[in-house]
Each structure stands twice: as structure tokens, then as C-alpha cells.
Coordinates of C-alpha atoms and ligand atoms in Angstrom, one line a residue:
M1 CA 88.0 149.5 -20.9
S2 CA 88.5 146.4 -22.5
D3 CA 84.9 145.2 -22.4
R4 CA 84.0 148.5 -24.0
L5 CA 86.8 148.6 -26.6
A6 CA 86.4 145.1 -27.8
P7 CA 83.0 145.6 -29.6
A8 CA 84.5 148.8 -31.3
F9 CA 87.4 146.9 -32.6
A10 CA 85.4 143.9 -33.8
A11 CA 83.2 146.3 -35.5
V12 CA 86.0 147.7 -37.5
A13 CA 88.0 144.5 -38.1
G14 CA 84.9 142.2 -38.8
V15 CA 86.3 139.8 -36.5
P16 CA 86.8 139.8 -32.5
V17 CA 90.1 141.5 -31.6
D18 CA 91.6 141.5 -28.2
P19 CA 92.1 145.6 -27.5
V20 CA 95.2 144.7 -25.1
V21 CA 94.5 147.5 -22.7
R22 CA 97.5 148.3 -20.3
R23 CA 98.8 150.9 -18.3
S24 CA 100.2 153.8 -20.0
Q25 CA 103.1 156.5 -19.1
H26 CA 101.0 159.0 -21.0
A27 CA 97.6 158.5 -19.8
D28 CA 96.1 156.2 -17.3
F29 CA 95.4 153.2 -19.9
Q30 CA 96.5 152.7 -23.5
S31 CA 95.5 150.3 -26.1
D32 CA 98.0 149.0 -29.0
A33 CA 95.7 146.9 -30.6
A34 CA 95.0 149.4 -33.5
L35 CA 98.7 148.9 -34.9
G36 CA 98.4 145.1 -35.6
L37 CA 94.8 145.6 -36.8
A38 CA 95.9 148.1 -39.3
R39 CA 98.5 145.8 -40.8
R40 CA 96.2 143.1 -41.5
L41 CA 93.8 145.4 -43.0
G42 CA 96.1 147.4 -44.9
R43 CA 95.2 150.8 -43.4
P44 CA 97.0 153.8 -42.0
P45 CA 96.9 153.0 -38.1
R46 CA 95.9 156.1 -36.8
A47 CA 92.8 156.0 -39.1
V48 CA 91.9 152.6 -37.8
A49 CA 92.6 153.6 -34.1
E50 CA 90.5 156.9 -34.9
E51 CA 87.4 154.8 -36.1
V52 CA 87.7 152.5 -33.1
R53 CA 87.9 156.0 -31.1
E54 CA 84.6 157.0 -32.6
R55 CA 82.7 153.6 -32.3
A56 CA 83.5 152.9 -28.6
E57 CA 81.2 153.6 -26.2
L58 CA 83.4 155.4 -23.5
A59 CA 81.8 158.5 -22.5
D60 CA 80.7 157.7 -19.0
L61 CA 84.0 155.8 -18.3
C62 CA 86.8 158.3 -19.8
A63 CA 87.6 161.9 -19.5
A64 CA 89.5 161.7 -22.7
V65 CA 90.5 159.3 -25.4
E66 CA 93.3 160.3 -27.8
V67 CA 94.8 158.9 -30.9
S68 CA 98.6 159.4 -30.2
G69 CA 101.9 158.3 -31.7
P70 CA 101.7 155.8 -34.7
G71 CA 98.2 154.7 -33.6
F72 CA 97.8 154.4 -29.9
L73 CA 94.7 155.0 -27.9
N74 CA 95.6 156.8 -24.8
L75 CA 92.6 156.4 -22.2
T76 CA 92.1 158.6 -19.4
V77 CA 89.6 157.7 -17.0
A78 CA 87.3 160.3 -15.6
D79 CA 87.7 161.3 -12.2
R80 CA 84.1 160.7 -11.2
T81 CA 84.1 157.3 -12.7
L82 CA 87.4 156.7 -10.6
A83 CA 86.1 158.0 -7.4
G84 CA 82.9 156.0 -7.7
M85 CA 85.0 152.7 -8.3
V86 CA 87.1 153.3 -5.4
S87 CA 84.0 153.6 -3.3
A88 CA 82.9 150.3 -4.6
L89 CA 86.1 148.6 -3.8
A90 CA 85.9 149.9 -0.1
V91 CA 82.7 148.4 0.7
D92 CA 83.9 145.0 -1.3
P93 CA 85.4 142.5 0.7
R94 CA 86.7 140.8 -2.4
L95 CA 88.3 144.0 -3.4
G96 CA 86.6 143.8 -6.7
V97 CA 87.6 140.4 -7.6
P98 CA 84.6 138.2 -8.1
V99 CA 84.4 134.6 -7.6
V100 CA 84.5 132.6 -10.9
A101 CA 81.0 131.8 -12.4
E102 CA 82.1 128.5 -13.6
P103 CA 84.6 126.9 -11.1
E104 CA 86.8 124.1 -12.2
T105 CA 88.2 121.3 -10.6
V106 CA 92.2 122.1 -10.7
V107 CA 94.8 119.9 -9.6
V108 CA 97.9 121.6 -8.7
D109 CA 100.9 119.2 -8.8
Y110 CA 103.6 120.8 -6.8
S111 CA 106.4 120.2 -4.2
A112 CA 107.0 116.7 -4.8
P113 CA 110.4 115.8 -3.0
N114 CA 111.7 112.4 -3.1
V115 CA 111.6 110.0 0.2
A116 CA 114.9 109.6 1.8
K117 CA 116.4 112.5 -0.3
E118 CA 117.1 116.4 0.8
M119 CA 114.6 118.8 -0.7
H120 CA 116.8 121.0 -3.0
V121 CA 116.4 124.5 -4.4
G122 CA 114.0 122.9 -7.4
H123 CA 111.8 121.7 -4.8
L124 CA 111.8 124.8 -3.2
R125 CA 110.7 126.9 -6.1
S126 CA 107.9 124.2 -7.2
T127 CA 106.5 124.5 -3.5
V128 CA 106.5 128.4 -3.5
I129 CA 104.8 128.6 -7.1
G130 CA 102.8 126.1 -6.6
D131 CA 101.3 127.1 -3.3
A132 CA 100.8 130.6 -5.0
A133 CA 98.7 129.0 -7.9
A134 CA 96.8 127.1 -5.2
R135 CA 95.9 129.7 -3.0
T136 CA 95.1 132.3 -6.1
L137 CA 92.9 129.7 -7.5
E138 CA 91.3 128.6 -4.4
W139 CA 90.7 132.3 -3.9
L140 CA 88.7 132.9 -7.2
G141 CA 86.4 129.9 -6.1
H142 CA 88.0 126.8 -8.1
R143 CA 88.1 123.6 -6.3
V144 CA 91.9 123.1 -5.8
S145 CA 93.2 119.8 -5.1
R146 CA 96.7 119.7 -3.9
A147 CA 98.8 116.8 -5.3
N148 CA 102.0 116.3 -3.3
H149 CA 103.4 113.7 -6.2
L150 CA 105.9 112.3 -3.5
G151 CA 108.8 110.1 -5.3
D152 CA 108.2 107.1 -2.8
W153 CA 108.3 104.5 -5.4
G154 CA 111.2 102.5 -7.5
T155 CA 114.4 100.8 -7.4
P156 CA 116.3 102.8 -4.9
F157 CA 113.7 101.7 -2.3
G158 CA 115.7 98.2 -2.2
M159 CA 119.0 99.8 -0.9
L160 CA 117.3 102.2 1.3
I161 CA 115.3 99.7 3.0
E162 CA 118.6 97.4 3.2
H163 CA 120.5 100.3 4.8
L164 CA 117.5 100.9 7.3
V165 CA 117.9 97.5 8.3
D166 CA 121.5 97.6 8.9
L167 CA 121.2 101.0 10.8
G168 CA 118.6 99.6 13.1
E169 CA 115.1 101.2 12.9
T170 CA 115.4 103.5 15.9
E171 CA 118.9 104.6 14.8
A172 CA 117.2 105.3 11.2
A173 CA 114.4 106.9 12.4
Q174 CA 116.6 109.4 14.4
E175 CA 118.6 110.2 11.5
L176 CA 115.9 110.8 9.2
S177 CA 113.7 112.6 11.7
M178 CA 116.4 115.4 11.9
G179 CA 116.3 115.8 8.2
D180 CA 119.5 114.2 7.9
L181 CA 118.1 112.8 4.6
D182 CA 121.5 113.0 2.2
T183 CA 123.6 111.3 4.7
F184 CA 121.3 108.6 5.0
Y185 CA 120.9 108.1 1.1
T186 CA 124.5 108.7 0.4
A187 CA 125.3 105.9 2.9
A188 CA 123.1 103.6 1.3
R189 CA 124.2 104.3 -2.4
A190 CA 128.0 104.0 -1.1
K191 CA 127.1 100.5 -0.1
F192 CA 125.1 99.6 -3.0
D193 CA 128.1 100.7 -5.4
G194 CA 130.8 99.1 -3.3
D195 CA 129.1 96.0 -1.7
D196 CA 128.0 93.2 -3.8
A197 CA 126.4 91.2 -1.1
F198 CA 124.4 94.6 -0.3
R199 CA 123.3 95.0 -3.6
E200 CA 121.9 91.5 -4.2
R201 CA 120.1 92.1 -0.9
S202 CA 118.9 95.3 -2.4
R203 CA 117.8 93.6 -5.5
A204 CA 116.1 91.0 -3.6
R205 CA 114.4 93.6 -1.4
V206 CA 112.8 95.3 -4.5
V207 CA 111.2 92.3 -5.6
A208 CA 109.8 91.7 -1.9
L209 CA 108.4 95.2 -2.2
Q210 CA 106.9 95.2 -5.0
G211 CA 105.5 91.6 -4.4
G212 CA 103.8 93.2 -1.4
D213 CA 105.7 91.3 1.4
P214 CA 104.2 92.4 4.7
A215 CA 107.6 92.9 6.5
T216 CA 109.1 94.8 3.7
L217 CA 105.9 97.1 3.4
R218 CA 106.3 97.8 7.1
L219 CA 109.9 99.2 6.5
W220 CA 109.1 101.1 3.6
R221 CA 106.0 102.7 5.5
L222 CA 108.6 103.9 8.3
L223 CA 111.0 105.3 5.8
V224 CA 108.0 107.0 3.9
A225 CA 106.3 108.4 7.1
Q226 CA 109.8 109.5 8.5
S227 CA 110.4 111.5 5.3
E228 CA 106.9 112.9 5.3
S229 CA 107.1 114.1 8.8
Y230 CA 110.0 115.9 8.0
F231 CA 108.5 117.4 4.8
L232 CA 105.8 118.7 6.9
T233 CA 108.4 120.6 9.1
V234 CA 109.7 122.5 6.3
Y235 CA 106.0 123.4 4.8
D236 CA 105.4 124.7 8.2
L237 CA 108.7 126.9 8.3
L238 CA 108.0 128.0 4.6
D239 CA 104.4 128.7 5.5
V240 CA 102.9 126.8 2.8
T241 CA 99.3 125.4 2.6
L242 CA 100.4 121.7 2.2
S243 CA 99.7 119.3 4.6
R244 CA 99.8 115.5 5.6
A245 CA 96.3 114.8 3.4
D246 CA 98.0 116.4 0.3
F247 CA 100.5 113.5 -0.3
R248 CA 99.9 111.7 -3.1
G249 CA 102.9 109.7 -3.3
E250 CA 103.7 107.7 -6.6
S251 CA 103.0 104.6 -4.7
S252 CA 99.4 105.3 -4.5
Y253 CA 99.0 104.7 -8.3
H254 CA 100.5 101.6 -8.2
D255 CA 97.3 99.5 -8.7
L256 CA 96.4 102.0 -11.6
L257 CA 99.5 101.2 -13.4
A258 CA 98.7 97.8 -15.2
P259 CA 95.1 98.9 -16.1
T260 CA 96.7 102.2 -17.9
V261 CA 99.2 100.3 -19.5
G262 CA 96.6 97.6 -20.9
E263 CA 94.3 100.5 -22.0
L264 CA 97.3 101.8 -24.0
D265 CA 97.6 98.3 -25.5
R266 CA 93.8 98.0 -26.4
L267 CA 94.1 101.1 -28.3
G268 CA 96.8 99.9 -30.2
L269 CA 99.3 102.6 -29.1
L270 CA 102.0 100.2 -27.7
R271 CA 105.1 99.2 -29.6
R272 CA 107.9 97.2 -28.7
S273 CA 111.3 98.8 -28.9
D274 CA 114.6 97.5 -27.2
G275 CA 112.3 95.2 -25.2
A276 CA 110.4 98.2 -23.8
E277 CA 107.0 98.9 -24.2
C278 CA 106.6 102.3 -25.6
V279 CA 104.4 105.0 -26.7
F280 CA 105.4 107.1 -29.9
P281 CA 103.4 110.1 -29.4
P282 CA 103.3 112.2 -32.7
G283 CA 105.5 115.6 -33.0
S284 CA 107.9 114.0 -30.6
V285 CA 111.3 113.8 -32.1
G286 CA 114.7 113.8 -30.8
R287 CA 117.6 116.1 -32.1
D288 CA 118.5 113.4 -34.7
G289 CA 114.8 113.4 -36.3
E290 CA 114.0 110.1 -34.9
P291 CA 110.8 109.7 -33.3
L292 CA 111.1 109.7 -29.3
P293 CA 109.4 107.1 -27.4
L294 CA 107.9 107.4 -23.8
I295 CA 108.6 104.2 -22.0
V296 CA 105.6 102.9 -20.0
R297 CA 107.1 99.6 -19.2
K298 CA 110.8 98.6 -18.9
S299 CA 112.4 95.8 -20.4
D300 CA 112.5 94.0 -16.9
G301 CA 108.7 94.5 -16.7
G302 CA 108.8 97.4 -14.3
Y303 CA 106.8 100.6 -14.7
G304 CA 108.6 104.0 -14.1
Y305 CA 108.2 107.7 -13.6
P306 CA 106.4 108.2 -17.1
A307 CA 103.8 105.3 -16.7
T308 CA 103.2 106.7 -13.0
D309 CA 102.4 110.3 -14.3
L310 CA 100.2 108.6 -17.2
A311 CA 98.1 106.8 -14.6
A312 CA 97.9 110.0 -12.3
L313 CA 96.8 112.3 -15.2
R314 CA 94.0 109.4 -16.3
H315 CA 93.1 109.3 -12.3
R316 CA 92.6 113.2 -12.1
T317 CA 90.7 113.7 -15.3
G318 CA 89.0 110.4 -14.8
A319 CA 88.2 110.0 -11.0
L320 CA 88.6 113.2 -9.8
G321 CA 86.8 115.1 -12.6
A322 CA 89.5 117.8 -13.2
T323 CA 89.6 120.1 -15.8
R324 CA 92.7 121.9 -15.2
L325 CA 95.8 120.2 -14.6
L326 CA 98.9 121.8 -13.5
Y327 CA 102.4 120.7 -13.1
V328 CA 104.8 122.9 -11.1
V329 CA 108.0 121.3 -12.2
G330 CA 111.4 122.4 -13.4
L331 CA 111.9 123.2 -16.9
P332 CA 114.4 120.1 -17.4
Q333 CA 111.2 118.0 -17.2
R334 CA 109.5 119.7 -20.2
R335 CA 109.8 117.0 -22.7
H336 CA 108.6 114.5 -20.2
F337 CA 105.6 116.2 -19.7
E338 CA 105.0 117.3 -23.4
M339 CA 105.1 113.5 -24.1
V340 CA 102.8 112.6 -21.1
F341 CA 100.4 115.1 -22.3
A342 CA 100.4 114.2 -26.1
V343 CA 100.1 110.2 -25.2
A344 CA 97.2 111.0 -22.7
A345 CA 95.4 113.2 -25.4
Q346 CA 95.9 110.3 -27.8
A347 CA 94.4 107.6 -25.4
G348 CA 91.3 110.1 -24.4
W349 CA 92.1 110.9 -21.2
L350 CA 92.7 114.4 -21.5
T351 CA 90.2 115.8 -23.8
P352 CA 88.9 119.6 -23.8
P353 CA 87.5 121.2 -21.7
A354 CA 90.2 119.2 -19.7
R355 CA 93.8 120.4 -20.3
A356 CA 97.2 119.9 -18.9
E357 CA 100.0 122.8 -18.2
H358 CA 103.7 122.3 -17.3
V359 CA 104.2 125.3 -15.2
G360 CA 107.8 125.0 -15.8
F361 CA 110.4 127.3 -14.0
G362 CA 114.5 128.0 -14.3
S363 CA 117.1 127.3 -11.6
I364 CA 118.4 129.2 -8.5
L365 CA 121.8 130.5 -9.0
G366 CA 124.3 131.7 -6.4
A367 CA 126.1 134.9 -6.5
D368 CA 128.7 133.7 -8.7
G369 CA 125.9 133.1 -11.3
R370 CA 126.4 129.4 -11.3
M371 CA 124.0 126.4 -9.9
L372 CA 123.4 127.1 -6.2
R373 CA 125.7 124.7 -4.3
S374 CA 126.9 124.5 -1.0
R375 CA 130.4 124.9 0.3
A376 CA 131.2 121.5 0.0
G377 CA 129.9 121.4 -3.8
G378 CA 126.8 119.3 -2.8
S379 CA 123.1 120.6 -3.3
V380 CA 122.3 123.2 -0.9
K381 CA 120.2 121.9 2.0
L382 CA 116.8 123.6 1.8
V383 CA 116.4 124.1 5.6
G384 CA 119.6 125.7 5.9
L385 CA 118.4 128.2 3.1
L386 CA 115.5 129.0 5.0
T387 CA 117.0 129.2 8.5
E388 CA 119.6 131.8 7.0
A389 CA 116.8 133.9 5.5
V390 CA 114.9 133.9 9.0
E391 CA 118.0 134.6 11.0
R392 CA 119.1 137.3 8.8
A393 CA 115.6 139.0 8.8
T394 CA 115.8 138.8 12.3
A395 CA 118.7 140.6 13.1
L396 CA 117.9 143.2 10.7
A397 CA 114.4 143.7 12.4
R398 CA 116.2 144.3 15.9
E399 CA 118.8 146.7 14.5
R400 CA 116.1 148.6 12.8
N401 CA 113.4 148.5 15.4
P402 CA 114.7 148.2 19.0
E403 CA 111.4 148.5 20.4
L404 CA 110.2 145.0 19.2
D405 CA 110.3 142.4 21.9
E406 CA 112.3 139.0 21.5
G407 CA 108.7 137.3 20.5
E408 CA 107.8 140.1 18.1
A409 CA 111.3 140.0 16.5
A410 CA 111.2 136.3 15.9
E411 CA 107.9 136.5 14.3
V412 CA 108.8 139.6 12.0
G413 CA 112.2 137.8 11.2
R414 CA 110.2 135.0 10.1
A415 CA 107.5 136.9 8.1
V416 CA 110.2 139.1 6.5
G417 CA 113.0 136.3 5.8
I418 CA 110.5 133.8 4.4
G419 CA 108.5 136.5 2.6
A420 CA 111.8 137.5 1.1
I421 CA 112.5 134.3 -0.5
K422 CA 109.1 133.8 -1.8
F423 CA 109.0 137.3 -3.3
A424 CA 112.5 136.9 -4.9
D425 CA 111.1 133.7 -6.5
L426 CA 107.8 134.9 -7.4
S427 CA 108.9 138.3 -8.7
G428 CA 110.9 137.3 -11.5
D429 CA 109.7 135.7 -14.8
R430 CA 109.4 132.0 -13.7
H431 CA 111.0 130.4 -16.7
K432 CA 114.6 132.2 -16.4
D433 CA 116.9 131.3 -13.6
Y434 CA 117.1 133.7 -10.6
V435 CA 120.2 134.7 -8.4
L436 CA 120.0 134.3 -4.6
D437 CA 121.3 137.3 -3.6
W438 CA 120.4 138.1 0.3
E439 CA 121.4 142.0 0.2
R440 CA 118.7 142.5 -2.5
M441 CA 116.0 140.2 -1.3
L442 CA 115.9 141.8 2.1
A443 CA 116.4 145.4 0.8
L444 CA 113.4 147.6 2.3
D445 CA 113.7 149.5 -1.0
G446 CA 113.2 148.1 -4.4
N447 CA 111.1 145.2 -5.6
T448 CA 111.2 143.0 -2.5
A449 CA 108.7 141.5 0.1
P450 CA 110.3 143.8 2.8
Y451 CA 109.5 147.0 0.9
L452 CA 105.7 145.6 0.4
Q453 CA 105.5 144.6 4.1
Y454 CA 106.8 148.0 5.2
A455 CA 104.4 149.8 3.2
Y456 CA 101.7 147.7 4.7
S457 CA 102.9 148.2 8.2
R458 CA 103.0 151.7 7.9
I459 CA 99.5 152.0 7.0
R460 CA 98.7 150.0 10.1
S461 CA 100.6 152.2 12.1
L462 CA 98.7 155.1 10.7
F463 CA 95.4 153.7 11.9
R464 CA 96.8 152.9 15.6
R465 CA 97.7 156.6 15.7
A466 CA 94.5 157.8 14.0
G467 CA 92.5 156.2 16.7
T468 CA 89.5 155.8 14.1
D469 CA 88.8 153.1 11.9
V470 CA 88.0 153.8 8.3
R471 CA 84.5 154.7 7.4
P472 CA 84.4 152.7 4.0
D473 CA 81.2 154.3 2.7
A474 CA 82.7 158.0 3.2
E475 CA 82.7 160.0 -0.2
V476 CA 86.0 159.4 -2.0
S477 CA 87.5 162.6 -3.6
L478 CA 90.6 162.4 -5.9
A479 CA 91.7 166.0 -6.4
D480 CA 95.4 165.5 -5.7
P481 CA 97.3 163.8 -8.8
A482 CA 99.0 161.5 -6.3
E483 CA 95.6 160.3 -5.0
R484 CA 94.6 160.0 -8.4
A485 CA 97.5 157.8 -9.6
L486 CA 96.7 155.7 -6.4
A487 CA 93.3 155.1 -7.4
V488 CA 94.4 154.1 -10.7
E489 CA 96.3 151.2 -9.2
L490 CA 93.8 150.4 -6.7
V491 CA 91.1 149.7 -9.4
G492 CA 93.6 147.5 -11.3
F493 CA 93.9 144.7 -8.8
A494 CA 91.2 142.7 -10.3
A495 CA 92.3 142.8 -13.7
V496 CA 96.0 141.2 -12.5
V497 CA 94.3 138.7 -10.6
D498 CA 92.5 137.6 -13.3
A499 CA 95.5 137.4 -15.8
V500 CA 97.7 135.8 -13.5
A501 CA 95.2 133.2 -12.5
G502 CA 95.3 132.3 -16.3
S503 CA 99.2 132.7 -17.0
L504 CA 100.6 131.6 -13.6
E505 CA 103.1 134.2 -14.1
F506 CA 103.1 135.4 -10.6
H507 CA 105.6 138.3 -11.5
H508 CA 102.6 140.4 -12.9
L509 CA 101.1 140.3 -9.6
A510 CA 104.4 141.0 -7.7
A511 CA 105.0 144.1 -10.1
Y512 CA 101.5 145.2 -9.7
L513 CA 101.9 145.3 -5.9
H514 CA 105.2 147.2 -6.2
R515 CA 104.0 149.8 -8.2
L516 CA 100.7 150.1 -6.0
A517 CA 103.2 150.4 -2.9
A518 CA 105.3 153.1 -4.8
A519 CA 102.1 155.0 -5.6
F520 CA 101.2 154.8 -2.1
S521 CA 104.8 156.0 -1.0
A522 CA 104.1 159.1 -3.4
F523 CA 100.7 159.9 -2.3
Y524 CA 101.6 159.6 1.6
E525 CA 104.7 162.2 1.0
R526 CA 102.3 164.9 -0.8
C527 CA 99.1 164.3 1.0
P528 CA 98.6 164.5 4.8
V529 CA 96.3 162.2 6.1
L530 CA 95.9 162.8 9.8
R531 CA 96.3 166.4 9.6
A532 CA 93.8 166.7 7.1
E533 CA 90.3 167.6 8.4
G534 CA 86.7 166.5 7.6
P535 CA 85.9 164.8 4.2
V536 CA 89.3 165.1 2.9
R537 CA 90.8 163.2 5.9
E538 CA 87.9 160.4 5.5
S539 CA 88.6 160.1 1.8
R540 CA 92.5 159.8 2.4
L541 CA 91.8 156.8 5.1
V542 CA 89.6 155.2 2.5
L543 CA 92.5 155.1 0.1
C544 CA 94.7 154.1 3.0
D545 CA 92.9 151.3 4.1
L546 CA 92.1 150.1 0.7
T547 CA 95.8 150.0 -0.2
A548 CA 96.5 148.0 2.9
R549 CA 94.2 145.4 2.0
V550 CA 94.8 145.0 -1.4
L551 CA 98.5 144.6 -0.4
H552 CA 97.4 142.1 2.1
Q553 CA 95.6 140.0 -0.2
G554 CA 97.9 140.1 -3.0
L555 CA 100.6 139.1 -0.8
H556 CA 98.7 136.6 0.8
L557 CA 97.9 135.1 -2.6
L558 CA 101.6 134.9 -3.1
G559 CA 102.0 133.0 0.4
I560 CA 103.3 136.3 1.9
R561 CA 102.7 137.3 5.6
T562 CA 101.8 141.2 6.5
P563 CA 102.9 141.8 10.1
E564 CA 101.2 144.6 11.9
R565 CA 104.3 146.2 12.6
L566 CA 108.1 145.9 11.5
Ligands
LIG1 N1 109.7 113.9 -7.6 C1 110.0 114.6 -8.8 C2 111.6 115.1 -9.0 O1 112.0 115.4 -7.6 C3 109.0 115.6 -9.2 C4 107.8 115.2 -9.4 C5 107.0 116.1 -10.3 N2 105.5 115.7 -10.5 C6 105.0 114.7 -11.6 N3 103.8 114.5 -11.4 N4 105.9 114.2 -12.1 O2 111.9 115.5 -9.8

């Protein structure tokens, strides 16, 4: 519809206009673009809408095109067209979503916890959102490189290594592999703050580490490897696509730091400020109106977090040839990324078509509306949260379906518990904070993972009872309004996926899947499937099967499993 309306709008406007077609309460779709255009042209909006209506070639697509209200175009799809589209989807393994014509190399920087430190809920959000981005872009045919920018370098490693030495390697490995990262880190920190001799040893250790002392490097590797293994168990529990091969620790950019800063110097971009080497990107000013520097080399000669990000970015657009760089990191780091991108652009490392996006997100709040904290007041341990989700969901599964055996109940509990956490995260606007509310997340009704998983399992159970498979080339008829409403949702999948691949606002996909499941429910209440006969039964089975496939694929893009029975 958008493609057909665009030329008509362009003819009226004299310039390209986005028709902004969306789902409508009053018809199947509506376009509101005539209102804005009329304002620009200084004409009555209804007249503009009318002219677009006359010019647009919609005869084969629409049964009705009406100008309504102040100047909306209400579009009703012709039943035959709709049925034809459903039939085309039914035989298309990609459900109407084409592979992109021009695949890009996309780097998705996500998860990025820190060695010997517990992953916190911010890392959870990054992991969940980043994984959805990686899955979606990959499904569309892009070359996706997952970059887990592990915090595995920097001054804290002096004290961490010394603490490891104090504990003894075996003991330390034991503590770290059990995921007791906070205990380890806190103990190291306490000694560093309270023990002068320890602090001195730690400082010397950082120097040895940076100087490449083999014995120190060996201990450092031990620390990193233990943490990596632990993070991998979390990824496994969380069912995300990150693997060992995706770790791109900060340390891996070590050799690129000096050349990167050297290049900034050669380009004349470095300024010395309070003993540090800085770049002042244009447009970066603090609250007081003073220009803000990005510190690329500290006064002690060390390179820090910003320099590492510059080197990584330069590597990604340069050596990797990536044209789209995504950074899935919490909103507090927004300023950091703005400055890194601005400096990279100045240096010529980020030139179109290459672009970088900070895919920011808000915090997770507890039921009290404050930052999620453990009872002791510390940060909430991620594994604890995930385990709780799985336990709650398993208990619910047992209660609701006593027929499940132990193994099935555990599997369902995992799919539902983890699905609920992911969906709660992905179903709200990511820029906003969200409240972790177990009851709501695990509810079988509402905008939740269990609701969608339930819709899916209902359809699968219907096919088990039907004893037949769908015949995808069966003729589709949409005589009942509920069949028609379901069809309108089904054909909308491609547009939603396309939009989400651009905006990475997964709540639009989540909302779409919820609408689809609701339309299915309404259909299933009104329209008997197994009790219907002949062509009607066949047609309804096509609608059921397509709904299940779209739910499955859509949830899969969000990283959520669809068990065959709940
Ligand atoms: N390790 C960092 C943290 O925990 C996040 C790193 C994000 N990625 C990046 N390229 N800076 O805050």
C-alpha cells in the first residue's frame, strides 16, 4: 500500500512523501500523511487526501479507499487480494520476509560484562536486546559479527591478579568457576583499599601486565578464562547465541591503541589538557558550555576505555569492512558513544555508508519502582534472577498441566521462564526503564511470552488432534470477519520485521505478535476448525498453520522458544 500511495503523494507534493501507512481501527490500514502535507502546501487536508486517492493506483489491492475525518485515507484490502497474499505466505518458508538485496556487514557489540565481576541487570538487557538484533539481522541475510566487548583489561587487573596469587590458583579458580565473582572482586578491592603493601604489589603488577611479563600474563589469562567459562554458562541458561568465539575483549585491541592515537596526532586532532591527550569533538559541550574532551591517553600514559573504543571502531569499519556498527549499551553511556562516533567521523574512520548507532536502553526496576537491588542492597546477581524465573515457571507449568512428566516440566519451565524475562525486556520501549514484576511477566493473559507460547502450543495441539497436516496450497477463503482480521495481521509480518531491523525497537515486533495471537484467539472462538468440513476446514488449517509459523519465527527472532505443549 505504501508503495502504491508513494507516487500519488509525490505527484501532489512535488517531492517524495512517506505515506505512513499503519493499522487502523476504522479500516484495515490508514495513511495520515495528507495532514502534514496539506499544512505544508497550505491547502485543505481533505482536498489533498482526495487528490491522492484519485491518483493512487489501488484498484487491484483495495475494496475501498475513503477519505475520513480531518483527512485520513482509510484503506480496506480486497478480500481476494488478501486471500491471495495469505496463500502466497502459506507456501513461502520465509513468510513473506525477503532476504535483503544488499547484505551488509554488521557488528553487534553486546553483553560485554567485565572479567571477575558479576554480570548485572544492565548486562542482561544488553544481552537480550543485542541477541534479538543479531538474530533478526542475520535472518534478513546480513553478515553479522557478534562482538562481546569483554572488560578484560585495565588497572583493576593488578589487584585482581595479586588477590589470585594470595588465594592460590586452585582456590581462586574454584571460586571464579562457581560464579562467585563478587566475592572475589570485593575481597580484592578491600585489600587494595586497606593494605598499603597489597596496593604497592598491585601497582607493580599492572606495570608487569602492561609490559607483557609472561608469568603475569599467564595469571591474567587464567582469570579471563575462568570468567569466560562462567559467562558462557549464563549465556547457555539464557539461551542466547553468543559463544566462546564471540569474545572480543578490550585486550584484543591492545596493539591497535598506539597506532590509533598516533593517527589522531598525525591528523592534528590531539590537544593536551591537564597532562592528558584529548580530542575535542565539535558539538560536545558540557552543562557549563565548556567543550568536553574525549581523553584518549591519560596523564600516566595509559590508554583507557575511550581509546579502546576508538581502536575497536577503526578496526570494525577498516579491517572488518563493517558498514553498520551497533552498540547495545545502557543509556548512561550515551555521551561516551556520541563522542567516540564524533571523533571517529573526524578521523575518517566512520564515513558513509558506514554508520554507528548507540542502541541505548533504560534500567530494570524492582517492584518498588527503584533500581533493582538485592535484599542486602547490592546489585542483583543475574543467575539468581534467571534461576528464579525458571523455578517459578516450572512450578506454574506443573500446576497447570499435571500430565507433563518431570523432564517436560523442566523444559517448559525453562522456555517459559527465560521467555518471560526476555519478553518483558523486549516488549517495552527500550529507552524507558521497566519494572520486573513476576506476576505480570508470567501471566497467561496480557502482553507476555506465556500468552504467545500458549497460542502457539494450542495450534500445535490442534494439529496433533487433527491427525492431518496442513495442505499449504489449499484455497483460502475469508468469509468470516474473524478469518479476515487474522489474515490482515498475518500479511503484516514482513513490514514489522523490516521496520524493526531499522529501528531495533523490538517492542513493535512484540506488540505485533501479541495482536496476531489475539486475532487468532478471536478467530478460534468463532470459527470451528476441526469440526468444519471440506474446503472451509482446509482453509482454516492454512490460517492456523501460518499463525503458528509466524509466532514461532517472530519469537525466535526475539530469542524465545516455543514448546510444542505447555
Ligand atoms: N564493559 C562495559 C560495561 O560493563 C560495556 C562495554 C560496552 N561496549 C563497548 N564497546 N564500550 O559497562
